[in-house]
Coordinates of C-alpha atoms in Angstrom, one line a residue:
X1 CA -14.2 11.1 6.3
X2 CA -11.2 11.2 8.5
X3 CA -11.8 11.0 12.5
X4 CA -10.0 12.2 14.7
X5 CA -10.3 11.2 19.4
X6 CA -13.4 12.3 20.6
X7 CA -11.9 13.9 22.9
X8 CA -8.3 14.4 23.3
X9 CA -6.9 11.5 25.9
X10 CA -5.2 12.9 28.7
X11 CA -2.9 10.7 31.4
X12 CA -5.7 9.9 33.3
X13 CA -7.8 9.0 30.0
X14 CA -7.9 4.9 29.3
X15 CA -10.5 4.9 26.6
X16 CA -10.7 6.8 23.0
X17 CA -14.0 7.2 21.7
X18 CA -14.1 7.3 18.1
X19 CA -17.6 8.7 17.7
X20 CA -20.5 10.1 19.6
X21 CA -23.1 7.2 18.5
X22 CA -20.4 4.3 18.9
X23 CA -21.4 1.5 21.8
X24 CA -18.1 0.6 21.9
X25 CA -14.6 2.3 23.0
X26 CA -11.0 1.7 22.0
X27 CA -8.4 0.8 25.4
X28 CA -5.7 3.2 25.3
X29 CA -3.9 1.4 27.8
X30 CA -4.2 -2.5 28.7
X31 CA -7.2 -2.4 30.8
X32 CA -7.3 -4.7 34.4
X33 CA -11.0 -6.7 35.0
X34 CA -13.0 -3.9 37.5
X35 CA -11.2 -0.4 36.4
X36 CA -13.4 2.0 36.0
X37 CA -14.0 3.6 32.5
X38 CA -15.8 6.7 31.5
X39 CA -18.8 5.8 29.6
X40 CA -21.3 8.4 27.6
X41 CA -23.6 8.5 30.6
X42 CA -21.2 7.9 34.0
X43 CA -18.4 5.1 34.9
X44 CA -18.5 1.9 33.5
X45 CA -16.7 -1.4 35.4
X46 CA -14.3 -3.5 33.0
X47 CA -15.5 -6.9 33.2
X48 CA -13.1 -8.5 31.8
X49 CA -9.1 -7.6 30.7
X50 CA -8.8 -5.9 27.8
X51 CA -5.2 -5.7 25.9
X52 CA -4.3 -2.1 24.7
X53 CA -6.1 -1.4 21.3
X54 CA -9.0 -3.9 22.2
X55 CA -12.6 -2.9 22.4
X56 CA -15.2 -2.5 25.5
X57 CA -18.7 -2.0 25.6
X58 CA -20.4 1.1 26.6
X59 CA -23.7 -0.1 26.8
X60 CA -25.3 -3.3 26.1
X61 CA -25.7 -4.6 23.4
X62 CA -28.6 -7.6 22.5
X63 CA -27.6 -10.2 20.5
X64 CA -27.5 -9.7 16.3
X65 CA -28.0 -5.7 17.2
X66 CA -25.4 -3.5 15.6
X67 CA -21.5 -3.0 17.3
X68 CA -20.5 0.4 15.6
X69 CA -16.7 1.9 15.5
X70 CA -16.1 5.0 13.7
X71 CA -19.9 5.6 13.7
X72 CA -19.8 2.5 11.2
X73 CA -20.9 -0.9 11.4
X74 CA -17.5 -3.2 12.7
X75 CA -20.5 -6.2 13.3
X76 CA -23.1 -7.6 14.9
X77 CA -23.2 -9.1 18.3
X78 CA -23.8 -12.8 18.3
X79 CA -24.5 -13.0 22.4
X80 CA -25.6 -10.4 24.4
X81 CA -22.7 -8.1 25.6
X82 CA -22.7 -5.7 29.0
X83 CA -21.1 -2.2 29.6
X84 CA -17.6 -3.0 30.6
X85 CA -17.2 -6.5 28.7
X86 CA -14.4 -6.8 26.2
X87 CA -15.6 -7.4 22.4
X88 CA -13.7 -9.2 20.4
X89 CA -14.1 -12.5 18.1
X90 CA -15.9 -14.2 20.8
X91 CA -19.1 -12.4 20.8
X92 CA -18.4 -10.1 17.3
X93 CA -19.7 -11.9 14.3
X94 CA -18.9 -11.1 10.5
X95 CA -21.6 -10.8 7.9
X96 CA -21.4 -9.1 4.5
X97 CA -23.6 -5.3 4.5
X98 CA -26.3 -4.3 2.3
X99 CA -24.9 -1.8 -0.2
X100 CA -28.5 -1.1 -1.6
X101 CA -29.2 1.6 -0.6
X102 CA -25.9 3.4 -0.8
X103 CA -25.6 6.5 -3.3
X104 CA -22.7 7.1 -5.3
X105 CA -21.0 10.1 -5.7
X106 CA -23.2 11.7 -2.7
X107 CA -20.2 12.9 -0.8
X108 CA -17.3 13.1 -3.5
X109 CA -16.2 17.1 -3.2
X110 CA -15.8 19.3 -5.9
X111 CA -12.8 19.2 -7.7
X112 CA -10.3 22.4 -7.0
X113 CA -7.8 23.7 -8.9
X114 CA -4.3 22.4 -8.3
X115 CA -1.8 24.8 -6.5
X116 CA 1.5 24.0 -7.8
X117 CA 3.4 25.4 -5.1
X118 CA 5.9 23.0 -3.4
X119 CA 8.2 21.0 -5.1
X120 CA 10.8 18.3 -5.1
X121 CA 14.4 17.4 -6.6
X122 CA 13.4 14.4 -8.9
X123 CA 14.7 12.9 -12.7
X124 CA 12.9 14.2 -15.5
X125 CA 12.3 11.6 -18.0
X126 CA 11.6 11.8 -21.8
X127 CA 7.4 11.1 -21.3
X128 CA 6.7 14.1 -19.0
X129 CA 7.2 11.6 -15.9
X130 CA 9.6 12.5 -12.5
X131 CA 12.0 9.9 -11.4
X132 CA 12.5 10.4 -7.6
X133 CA 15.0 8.0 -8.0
X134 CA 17.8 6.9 -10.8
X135 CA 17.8 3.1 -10.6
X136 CA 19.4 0.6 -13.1
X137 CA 17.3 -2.6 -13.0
X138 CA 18.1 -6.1 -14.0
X139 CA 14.7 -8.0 -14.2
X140 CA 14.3 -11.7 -14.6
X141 CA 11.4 -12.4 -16.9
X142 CA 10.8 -15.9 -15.3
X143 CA 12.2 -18.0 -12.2
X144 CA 14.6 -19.4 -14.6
X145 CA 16.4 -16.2 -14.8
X146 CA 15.9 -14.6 -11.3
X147 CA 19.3 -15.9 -9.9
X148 CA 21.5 -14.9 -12.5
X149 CA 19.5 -11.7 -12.2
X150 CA 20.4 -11.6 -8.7
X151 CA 23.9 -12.3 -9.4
X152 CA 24.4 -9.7 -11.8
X153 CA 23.3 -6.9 -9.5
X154 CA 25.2 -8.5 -6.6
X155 CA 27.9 -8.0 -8.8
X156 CA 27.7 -4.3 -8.6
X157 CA 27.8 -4.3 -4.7
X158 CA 30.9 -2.4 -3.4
X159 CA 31.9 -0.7 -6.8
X160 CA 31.8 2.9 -6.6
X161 CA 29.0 4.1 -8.9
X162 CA 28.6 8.1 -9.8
X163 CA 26.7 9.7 -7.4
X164 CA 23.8 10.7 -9.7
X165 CA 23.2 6.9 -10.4
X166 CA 21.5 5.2 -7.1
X167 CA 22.4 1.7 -7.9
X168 CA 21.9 -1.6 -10.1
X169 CA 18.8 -3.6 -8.5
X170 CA 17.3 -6.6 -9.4
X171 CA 13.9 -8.4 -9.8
X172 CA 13.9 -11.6 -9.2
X173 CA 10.7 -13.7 -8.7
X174 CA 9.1 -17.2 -9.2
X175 CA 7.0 -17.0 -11.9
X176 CA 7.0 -16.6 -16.0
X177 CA 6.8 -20.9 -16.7
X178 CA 4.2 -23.5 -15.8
X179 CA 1.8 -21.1 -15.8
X180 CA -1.2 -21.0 -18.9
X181 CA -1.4 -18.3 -21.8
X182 CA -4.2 -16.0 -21.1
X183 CA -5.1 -13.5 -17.8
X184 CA -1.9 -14.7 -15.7
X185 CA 0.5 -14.2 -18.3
X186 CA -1.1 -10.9 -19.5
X187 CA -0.8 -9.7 -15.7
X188 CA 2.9 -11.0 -15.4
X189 CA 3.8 -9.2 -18.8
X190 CA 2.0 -6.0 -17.1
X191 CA 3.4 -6.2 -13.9
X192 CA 7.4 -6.4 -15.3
X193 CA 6.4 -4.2 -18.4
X194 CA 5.6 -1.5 -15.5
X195 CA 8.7 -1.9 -13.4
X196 CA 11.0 -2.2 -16.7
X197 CA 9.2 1.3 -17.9
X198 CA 9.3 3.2 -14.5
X199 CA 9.9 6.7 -13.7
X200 CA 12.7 5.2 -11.3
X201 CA 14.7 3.1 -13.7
X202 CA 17.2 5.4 -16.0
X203 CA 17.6 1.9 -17.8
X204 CA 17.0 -1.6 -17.8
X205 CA 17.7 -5.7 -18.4
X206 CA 15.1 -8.0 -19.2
X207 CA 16.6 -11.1 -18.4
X208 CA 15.5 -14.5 -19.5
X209 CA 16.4 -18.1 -19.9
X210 CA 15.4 -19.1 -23.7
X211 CA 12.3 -21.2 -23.4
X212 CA 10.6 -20.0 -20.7
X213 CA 6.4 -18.9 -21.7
X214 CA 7.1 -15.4 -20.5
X215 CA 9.3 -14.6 -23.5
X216 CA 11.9 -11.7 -23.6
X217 CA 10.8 -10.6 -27.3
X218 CA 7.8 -9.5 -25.4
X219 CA 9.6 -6.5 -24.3
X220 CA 11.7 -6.0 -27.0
X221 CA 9.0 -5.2 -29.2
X222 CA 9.8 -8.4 -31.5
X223 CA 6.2 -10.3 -30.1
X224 CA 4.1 -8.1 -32.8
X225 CA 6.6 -7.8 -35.4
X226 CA 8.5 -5.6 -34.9
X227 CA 12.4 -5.3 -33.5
X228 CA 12.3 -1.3 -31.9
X229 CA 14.2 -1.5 -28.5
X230 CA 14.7 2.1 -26.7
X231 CA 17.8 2.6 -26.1
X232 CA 17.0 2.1 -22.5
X233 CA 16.2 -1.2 -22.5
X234 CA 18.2 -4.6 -23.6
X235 CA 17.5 -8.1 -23.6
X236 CA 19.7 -11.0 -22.7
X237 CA 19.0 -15.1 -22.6
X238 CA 21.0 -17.3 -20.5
X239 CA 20.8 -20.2 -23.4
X240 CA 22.0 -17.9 -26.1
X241 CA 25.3 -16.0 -23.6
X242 CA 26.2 -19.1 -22.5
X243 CA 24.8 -19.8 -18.9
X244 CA 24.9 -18.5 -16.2
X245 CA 28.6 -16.8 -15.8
X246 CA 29.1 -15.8 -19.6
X247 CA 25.4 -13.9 -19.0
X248 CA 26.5 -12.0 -15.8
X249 CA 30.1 -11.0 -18.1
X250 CA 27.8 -9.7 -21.0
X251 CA 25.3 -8.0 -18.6
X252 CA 28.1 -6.0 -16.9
X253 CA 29.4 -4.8 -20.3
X254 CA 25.5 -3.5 -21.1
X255 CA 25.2 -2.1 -17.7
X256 CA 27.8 -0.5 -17.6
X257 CA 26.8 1.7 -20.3
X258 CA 23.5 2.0 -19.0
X259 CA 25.4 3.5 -15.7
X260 CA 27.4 6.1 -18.1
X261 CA 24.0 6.9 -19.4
X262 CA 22.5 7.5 -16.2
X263 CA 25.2 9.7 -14.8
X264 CA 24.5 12.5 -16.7
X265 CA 21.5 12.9 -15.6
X266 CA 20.5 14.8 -12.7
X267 CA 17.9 16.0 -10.3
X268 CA 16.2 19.3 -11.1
X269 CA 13.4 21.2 -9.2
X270 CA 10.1 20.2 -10.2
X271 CA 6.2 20.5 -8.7
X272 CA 5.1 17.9 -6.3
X273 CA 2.4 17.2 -8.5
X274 CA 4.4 14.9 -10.1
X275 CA 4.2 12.8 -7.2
X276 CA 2.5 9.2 -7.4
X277 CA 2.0 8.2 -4.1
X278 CA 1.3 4.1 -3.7
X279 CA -0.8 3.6 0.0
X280 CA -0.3 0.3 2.0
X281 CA -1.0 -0.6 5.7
X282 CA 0.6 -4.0 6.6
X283 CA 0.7 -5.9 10.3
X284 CA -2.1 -3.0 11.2
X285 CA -3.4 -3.0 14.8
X286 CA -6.3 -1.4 16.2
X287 CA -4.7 2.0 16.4
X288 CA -4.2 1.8 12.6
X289 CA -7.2 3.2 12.2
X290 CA -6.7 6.2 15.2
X291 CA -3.5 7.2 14.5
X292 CA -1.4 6.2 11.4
X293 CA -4.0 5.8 8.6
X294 CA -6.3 9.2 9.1
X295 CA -2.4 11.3 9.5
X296 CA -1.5 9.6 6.1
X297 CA -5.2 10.9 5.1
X298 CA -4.3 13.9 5.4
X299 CA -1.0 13.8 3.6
X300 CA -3.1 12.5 0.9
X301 CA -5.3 15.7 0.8
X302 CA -2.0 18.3 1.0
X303 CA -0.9 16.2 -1.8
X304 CA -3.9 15.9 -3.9
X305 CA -4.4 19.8 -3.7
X306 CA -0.8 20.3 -5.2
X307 CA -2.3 18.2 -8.0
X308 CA -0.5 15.1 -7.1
X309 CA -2.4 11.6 -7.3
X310 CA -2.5 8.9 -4.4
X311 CA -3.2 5.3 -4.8
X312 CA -4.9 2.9 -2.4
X313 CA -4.7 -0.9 -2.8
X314 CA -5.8 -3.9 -1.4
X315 CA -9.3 -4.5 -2.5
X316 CA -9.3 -7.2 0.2
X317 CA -9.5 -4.4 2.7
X318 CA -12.0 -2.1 1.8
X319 CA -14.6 -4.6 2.4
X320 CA -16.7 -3.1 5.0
X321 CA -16.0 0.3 4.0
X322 CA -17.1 0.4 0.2
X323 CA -20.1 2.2 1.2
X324 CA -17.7 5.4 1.8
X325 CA -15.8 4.9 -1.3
X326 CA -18.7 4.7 -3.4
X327 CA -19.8 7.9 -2.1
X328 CA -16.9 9.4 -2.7
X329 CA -16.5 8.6 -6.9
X330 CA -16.5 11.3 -8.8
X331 CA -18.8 9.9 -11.6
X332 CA -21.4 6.6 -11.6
X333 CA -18.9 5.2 -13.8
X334 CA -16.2 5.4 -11.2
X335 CA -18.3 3.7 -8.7
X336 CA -19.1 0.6 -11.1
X337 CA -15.7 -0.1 -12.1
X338 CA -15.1 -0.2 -8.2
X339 CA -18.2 -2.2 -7.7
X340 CA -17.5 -4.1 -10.9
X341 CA -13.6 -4.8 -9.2
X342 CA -15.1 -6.3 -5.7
X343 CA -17.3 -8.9 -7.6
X344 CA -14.5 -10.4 -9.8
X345 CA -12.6 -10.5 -6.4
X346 CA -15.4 -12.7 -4.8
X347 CA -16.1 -14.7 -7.8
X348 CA -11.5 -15.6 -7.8
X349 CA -12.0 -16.0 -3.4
X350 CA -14.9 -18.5 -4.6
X351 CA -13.0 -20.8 -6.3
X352 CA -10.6 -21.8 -3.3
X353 CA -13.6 -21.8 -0.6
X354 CA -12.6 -18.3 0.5
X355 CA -14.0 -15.2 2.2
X356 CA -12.7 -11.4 2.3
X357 CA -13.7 -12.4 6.5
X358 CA -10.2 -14.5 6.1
X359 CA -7.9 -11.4 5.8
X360 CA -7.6 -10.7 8.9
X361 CA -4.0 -12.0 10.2
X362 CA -3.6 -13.6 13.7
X363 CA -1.7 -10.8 14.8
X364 CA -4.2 -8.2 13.1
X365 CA -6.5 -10.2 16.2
X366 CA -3.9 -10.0 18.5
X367 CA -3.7 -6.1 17.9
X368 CA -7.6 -5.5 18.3
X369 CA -9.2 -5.9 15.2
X370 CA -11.6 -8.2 15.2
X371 CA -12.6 -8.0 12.0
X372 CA -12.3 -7.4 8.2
X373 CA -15.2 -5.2 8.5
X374 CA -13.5 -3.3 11.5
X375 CA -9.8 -3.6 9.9
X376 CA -10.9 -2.3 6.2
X377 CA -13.4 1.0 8.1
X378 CA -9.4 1.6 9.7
X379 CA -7.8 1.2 6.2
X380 CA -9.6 3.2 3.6
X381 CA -8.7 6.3 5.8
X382 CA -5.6 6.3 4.4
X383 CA -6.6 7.8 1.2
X384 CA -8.2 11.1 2.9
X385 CA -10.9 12.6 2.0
X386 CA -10.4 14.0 -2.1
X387 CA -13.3 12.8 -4.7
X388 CA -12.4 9.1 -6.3
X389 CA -11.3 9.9 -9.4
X390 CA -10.8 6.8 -11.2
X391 CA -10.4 2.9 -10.7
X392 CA -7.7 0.6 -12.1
X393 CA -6.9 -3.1 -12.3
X394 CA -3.5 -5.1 -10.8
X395 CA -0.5 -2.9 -11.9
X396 CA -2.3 -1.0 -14.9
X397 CA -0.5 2.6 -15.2
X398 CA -2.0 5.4 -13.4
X399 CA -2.5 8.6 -15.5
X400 CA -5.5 10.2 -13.7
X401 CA -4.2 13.0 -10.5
X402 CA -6.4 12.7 -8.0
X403 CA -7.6 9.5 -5.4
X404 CA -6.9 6.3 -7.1
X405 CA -8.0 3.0 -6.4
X406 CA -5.8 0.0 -7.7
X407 CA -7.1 -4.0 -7.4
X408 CA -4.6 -5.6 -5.2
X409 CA -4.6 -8.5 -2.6
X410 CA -3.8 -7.5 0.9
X411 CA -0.6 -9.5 0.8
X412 CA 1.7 -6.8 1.3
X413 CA 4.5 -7.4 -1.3
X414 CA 2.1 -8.6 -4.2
X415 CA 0.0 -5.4 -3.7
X416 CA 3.5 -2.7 -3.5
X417 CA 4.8 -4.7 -6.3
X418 CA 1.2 -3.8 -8.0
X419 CA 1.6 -0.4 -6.8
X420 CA 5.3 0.0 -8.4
X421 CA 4.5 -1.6 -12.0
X422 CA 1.7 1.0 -12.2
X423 CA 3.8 3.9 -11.6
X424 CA 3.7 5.1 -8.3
X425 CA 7.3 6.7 -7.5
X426 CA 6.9 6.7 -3.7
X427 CA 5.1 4.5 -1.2
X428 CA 3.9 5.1 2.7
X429 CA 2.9 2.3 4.9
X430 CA 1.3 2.6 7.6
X431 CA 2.1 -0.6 10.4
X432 CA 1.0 -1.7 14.2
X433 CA 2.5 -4.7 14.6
X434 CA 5.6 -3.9 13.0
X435 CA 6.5 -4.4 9.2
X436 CA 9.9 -4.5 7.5
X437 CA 9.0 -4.3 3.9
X438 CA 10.3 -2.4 1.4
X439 CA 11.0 -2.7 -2.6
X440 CA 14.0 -2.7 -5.0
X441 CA 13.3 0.9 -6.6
X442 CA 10.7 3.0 -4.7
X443 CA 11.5 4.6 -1.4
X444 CA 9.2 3.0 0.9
X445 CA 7.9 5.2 4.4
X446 CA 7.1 3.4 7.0
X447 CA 4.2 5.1 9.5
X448 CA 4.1 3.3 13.1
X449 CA 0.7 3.6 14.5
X450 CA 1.6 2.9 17.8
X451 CA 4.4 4.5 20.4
X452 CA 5.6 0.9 22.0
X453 CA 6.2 -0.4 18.9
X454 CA 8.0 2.5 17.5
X455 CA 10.5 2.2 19.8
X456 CA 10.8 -1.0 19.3
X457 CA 11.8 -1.2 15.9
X458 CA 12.7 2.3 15.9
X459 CA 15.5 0.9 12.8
X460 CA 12.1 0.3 10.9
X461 CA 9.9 3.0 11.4
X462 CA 10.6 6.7 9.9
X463 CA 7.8 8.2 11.8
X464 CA 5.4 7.7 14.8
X465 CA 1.9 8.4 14.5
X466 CA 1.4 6.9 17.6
X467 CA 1.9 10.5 19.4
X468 CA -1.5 10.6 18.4
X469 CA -3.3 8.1 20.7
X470 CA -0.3 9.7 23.3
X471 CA -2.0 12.9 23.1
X472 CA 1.5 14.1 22.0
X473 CA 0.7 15.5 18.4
X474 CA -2.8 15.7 16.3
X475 CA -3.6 13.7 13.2
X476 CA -2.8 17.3 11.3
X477 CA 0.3 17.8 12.7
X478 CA 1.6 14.3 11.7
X479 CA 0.2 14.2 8.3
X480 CA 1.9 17.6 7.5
X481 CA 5.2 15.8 8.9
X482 CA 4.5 12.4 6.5
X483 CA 3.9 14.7 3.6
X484 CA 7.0 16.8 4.2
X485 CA 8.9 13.8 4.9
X486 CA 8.1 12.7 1.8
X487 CA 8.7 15.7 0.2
X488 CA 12.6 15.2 1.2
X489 CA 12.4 11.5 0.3
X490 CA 11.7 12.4 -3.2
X491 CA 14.6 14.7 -3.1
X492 CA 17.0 11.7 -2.6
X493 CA 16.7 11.0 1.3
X494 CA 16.6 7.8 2.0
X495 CA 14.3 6.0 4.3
X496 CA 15.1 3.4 6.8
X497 CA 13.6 0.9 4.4
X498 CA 16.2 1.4 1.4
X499 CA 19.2 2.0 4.5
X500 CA 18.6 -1.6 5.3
X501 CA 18.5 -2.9 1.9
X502 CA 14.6 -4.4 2.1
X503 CA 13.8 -4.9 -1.7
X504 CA 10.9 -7.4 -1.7
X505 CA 9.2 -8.0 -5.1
X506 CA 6.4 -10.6 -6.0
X507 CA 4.4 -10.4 -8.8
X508 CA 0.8 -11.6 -8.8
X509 CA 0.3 -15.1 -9.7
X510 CA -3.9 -15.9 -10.3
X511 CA -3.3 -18.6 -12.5
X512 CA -2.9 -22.4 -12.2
X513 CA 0.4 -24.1 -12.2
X514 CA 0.8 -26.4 -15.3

């Protein structure tokens, strides 16, 4: 479910509470040692400093009893706690919950039929797909190849290109060698197969050295046999061009036909329900989960209802909160292959001494969230509140409209760069802290969750949720602006992430290095 304040804050309000049974509220504002605070039953005393975003106890609270945000378990209290005492990691501890006695499906809603009724300007492509961009894309199959396939878009920069054609962008990255044949190559091959075959690229390069193990016939359709290339796609090797500077000459030439290919094609009106929207939350803070995340939820349902599809990642953060996914799936099948994705995650974590408890970033702490149990509760509400319709691995295409979940890490380019390679043609994330991430050939709108940090990297951030928490806008009011934001990104406006150039790109590596 999405929640929404309690009760709306006013100027005189310093405390949000999430949910009637929660024995703990969120600070507004910072908070000074002995201000008064109003508890469920009367005032409360601070008894400690508590930064803005930070928790205080409403009640006490014994030691191992429950600490609940959202009307969810965040915890459990390893010392007693007092009304008025901050809680944070020095008296929260982490434990995995008991998913026992969880149902699936209990609270996944019908389905409804789409309403096709708003639209978009985007780039029909030959498979039924909508471009909402018109990208040419150099993409270096190993780290071999990724600077020449840097140069060769570089190459571009400052040459006049027709105006239906957004630009030559490249891929560059550090894997495709030293790495073993089996589940890490198949993922790599994925992952660039994916952004090679995109919605958002008219054409592409595959770029490679010669002798790399992440071989360009892969792509080329030579691997199995056969020799078909679409007329989209062409392959290059820096060993058989001539290095590095005869390669960039030859790649121009190919280009630059690919570019006279791409400018006859333009945008047309089409149904937003060709929209694939990829979800992300990066440097989140404790109003993540108040403000930025539940507005984006509700995007997510205006979108769904066109008949659009939405993907969440990072199965690192829905730890904590699977209990309301697995409600949510739309068939018992749907809720194993999510089950099924969170054990193969714990069995890879237990091979480096891990847990999903060490996702939690300094500055996620520093923000309020204690957490990953607290962090992920904040997360999932991204996705709104639609059935889950269907679960997929690390950058496997997404044909199924609806709520999607995709198996990413948390690591925020690895998990967009899963997003993009499975199709998504747009991307919101949502940030507290402040992120500056973005990706060579999906738009990517960035969602501030907080008002201080809005302005400060107002160059960053397209829009504030954190009028929210201000008392300056409801969760509805800023959903309907992320969705009709979006609406105009897909059109061809650009966000402040492609203005400034951010084009990070990093393919998953799971594998050993050999």
């Amino acid at each position: 479910m999405l929640y929404d304040i309690a009760s709306v804050p006013t100027a005189a309000d310093s405390v949000i509470l999430l949910h009637p049974g929660d024995n703990v509220a969120i600070a507004r504002v910072p908070l000074a040692a002995g201000q008064e605070i109003q508890g469920a039953n009367g005032l409360i005393i601070t008894r400690a400093s508590i930064p803005a975003g930070h928790k205080v106890a409403l009640r006490h609270i014994a030691s191992g009893e429950r600490v609940l945000r959202y009307g969810n378990v965040i915890g459990f209290a390893n010392a007693p706690i007092e009304p008025g005492d901050h809680v944070h990691v020095h008296n929260l501890g982490y434990r995995d919950l008991d998913l026992s006695s969880v149902e699936p499906g209990s609270e996944a809603l019908p389905s409804q039929s789409a309403r096709e009724s708003r639209t978009f300007l985007g780039f029909r492509r030959p498979d039924g797909r909508v471009g909402t961009r018109n990208y040419i894309g150099v993409v270096a199959a190993s780290n071999c190849a990724a600077y020449t396939a840097e140069l060769i878009a570089a190459s571009f920069r400052g040459q006049t290109l027709p105006a239906n054609v957004d630009g030559v962008v490249a891929f560059p990255h550090g894997e495709g060698c030293g790495m073993s044949i089996g589940p890490d190559t198949d993922q790599l091959q994925r992952t660039l197969k994916g952004v090679l075959d995109h919605p958002n690229i008219a054409a592409a390069l595959i770029l490679g050295l010669g002798c790399e193990v992440n071989q360009i016939s892969h792509y080329l359709g030579q691997a199995n046999g056969t020799s078909h290339v679409p007329p989209t796609l062409h392959g290059l090797t820096l060993q058989e061009s001539g290095g590095t500077t005869a390669t960039v000459e030859a790649a121009r030439k190919q280009l630059g036909r690919f570019i006279e290919t791409a400018a006859r094609q333009t945008r047309e009106e089409v149904s937003a329900s060709h929209l694939v929207l990829g979800l992300n939350c990066g440097g989140s803070d404790s109003f993540s989960g108040i403000t930025a995340n539940p507005a984006l939820g509700y995007c997510c349902d205006l979108l769904v209802a066109q008949g659009g599809t939405v993907v969440l990642a990072e199965t690192t953060e829905i730890i904590g909160a699977e209990h309301l996914l697995l409600r949510r799936a739309r068939t018992p099948q749907v809720a194993q292959k999510l089950l099924a994705c969170i054990e193969r995650y714990k069995t890879y974590l237990r091979q480096f001494g891990g847990t999903f408890n060490d996702n939690p970033s300094p500055g996620n702490k520093e923000g309020g969230l204690t957490n990953i149990l607290e962090k992920s509760l904040g997360a999932v509400s991204k996705a709104g509140t639609t059935a889950l319709e269907d679960v997929v691995d690390y950058a496997e295409r997404t044909n199924t409209p609806g709520f999607v979940f995709m198996n990413t890490p948390g690591y925020d380019p690895v998990s967009i760069t899963g997003l993009a390679a499975g199709g998504v043609n747009l991307i919101a994330f949502t940030t507290g802290r402040g992120s500056a991430i973005g990706f060579p050939s999906i738009p990517v709108l960035k969602i501030a969750s907080n008002s201080v940090m809005y302005r400060r990297m107002s160059a960053n951030m397209d829009v504030n949720a954190g009028r929210i928490a201000d008392a300056a806008a409801s969760i509805g009011d800023v959903g309907q602006e992320i969705f009709e934001h979006l609406l105009r990104v897909a059109s061809g406006e650009r966000t402040l992430a492609e203005q400034l150039g951010h084009h990070e790109f990093a393919p998953w590596r799971i594998g050993p290095v050999l």
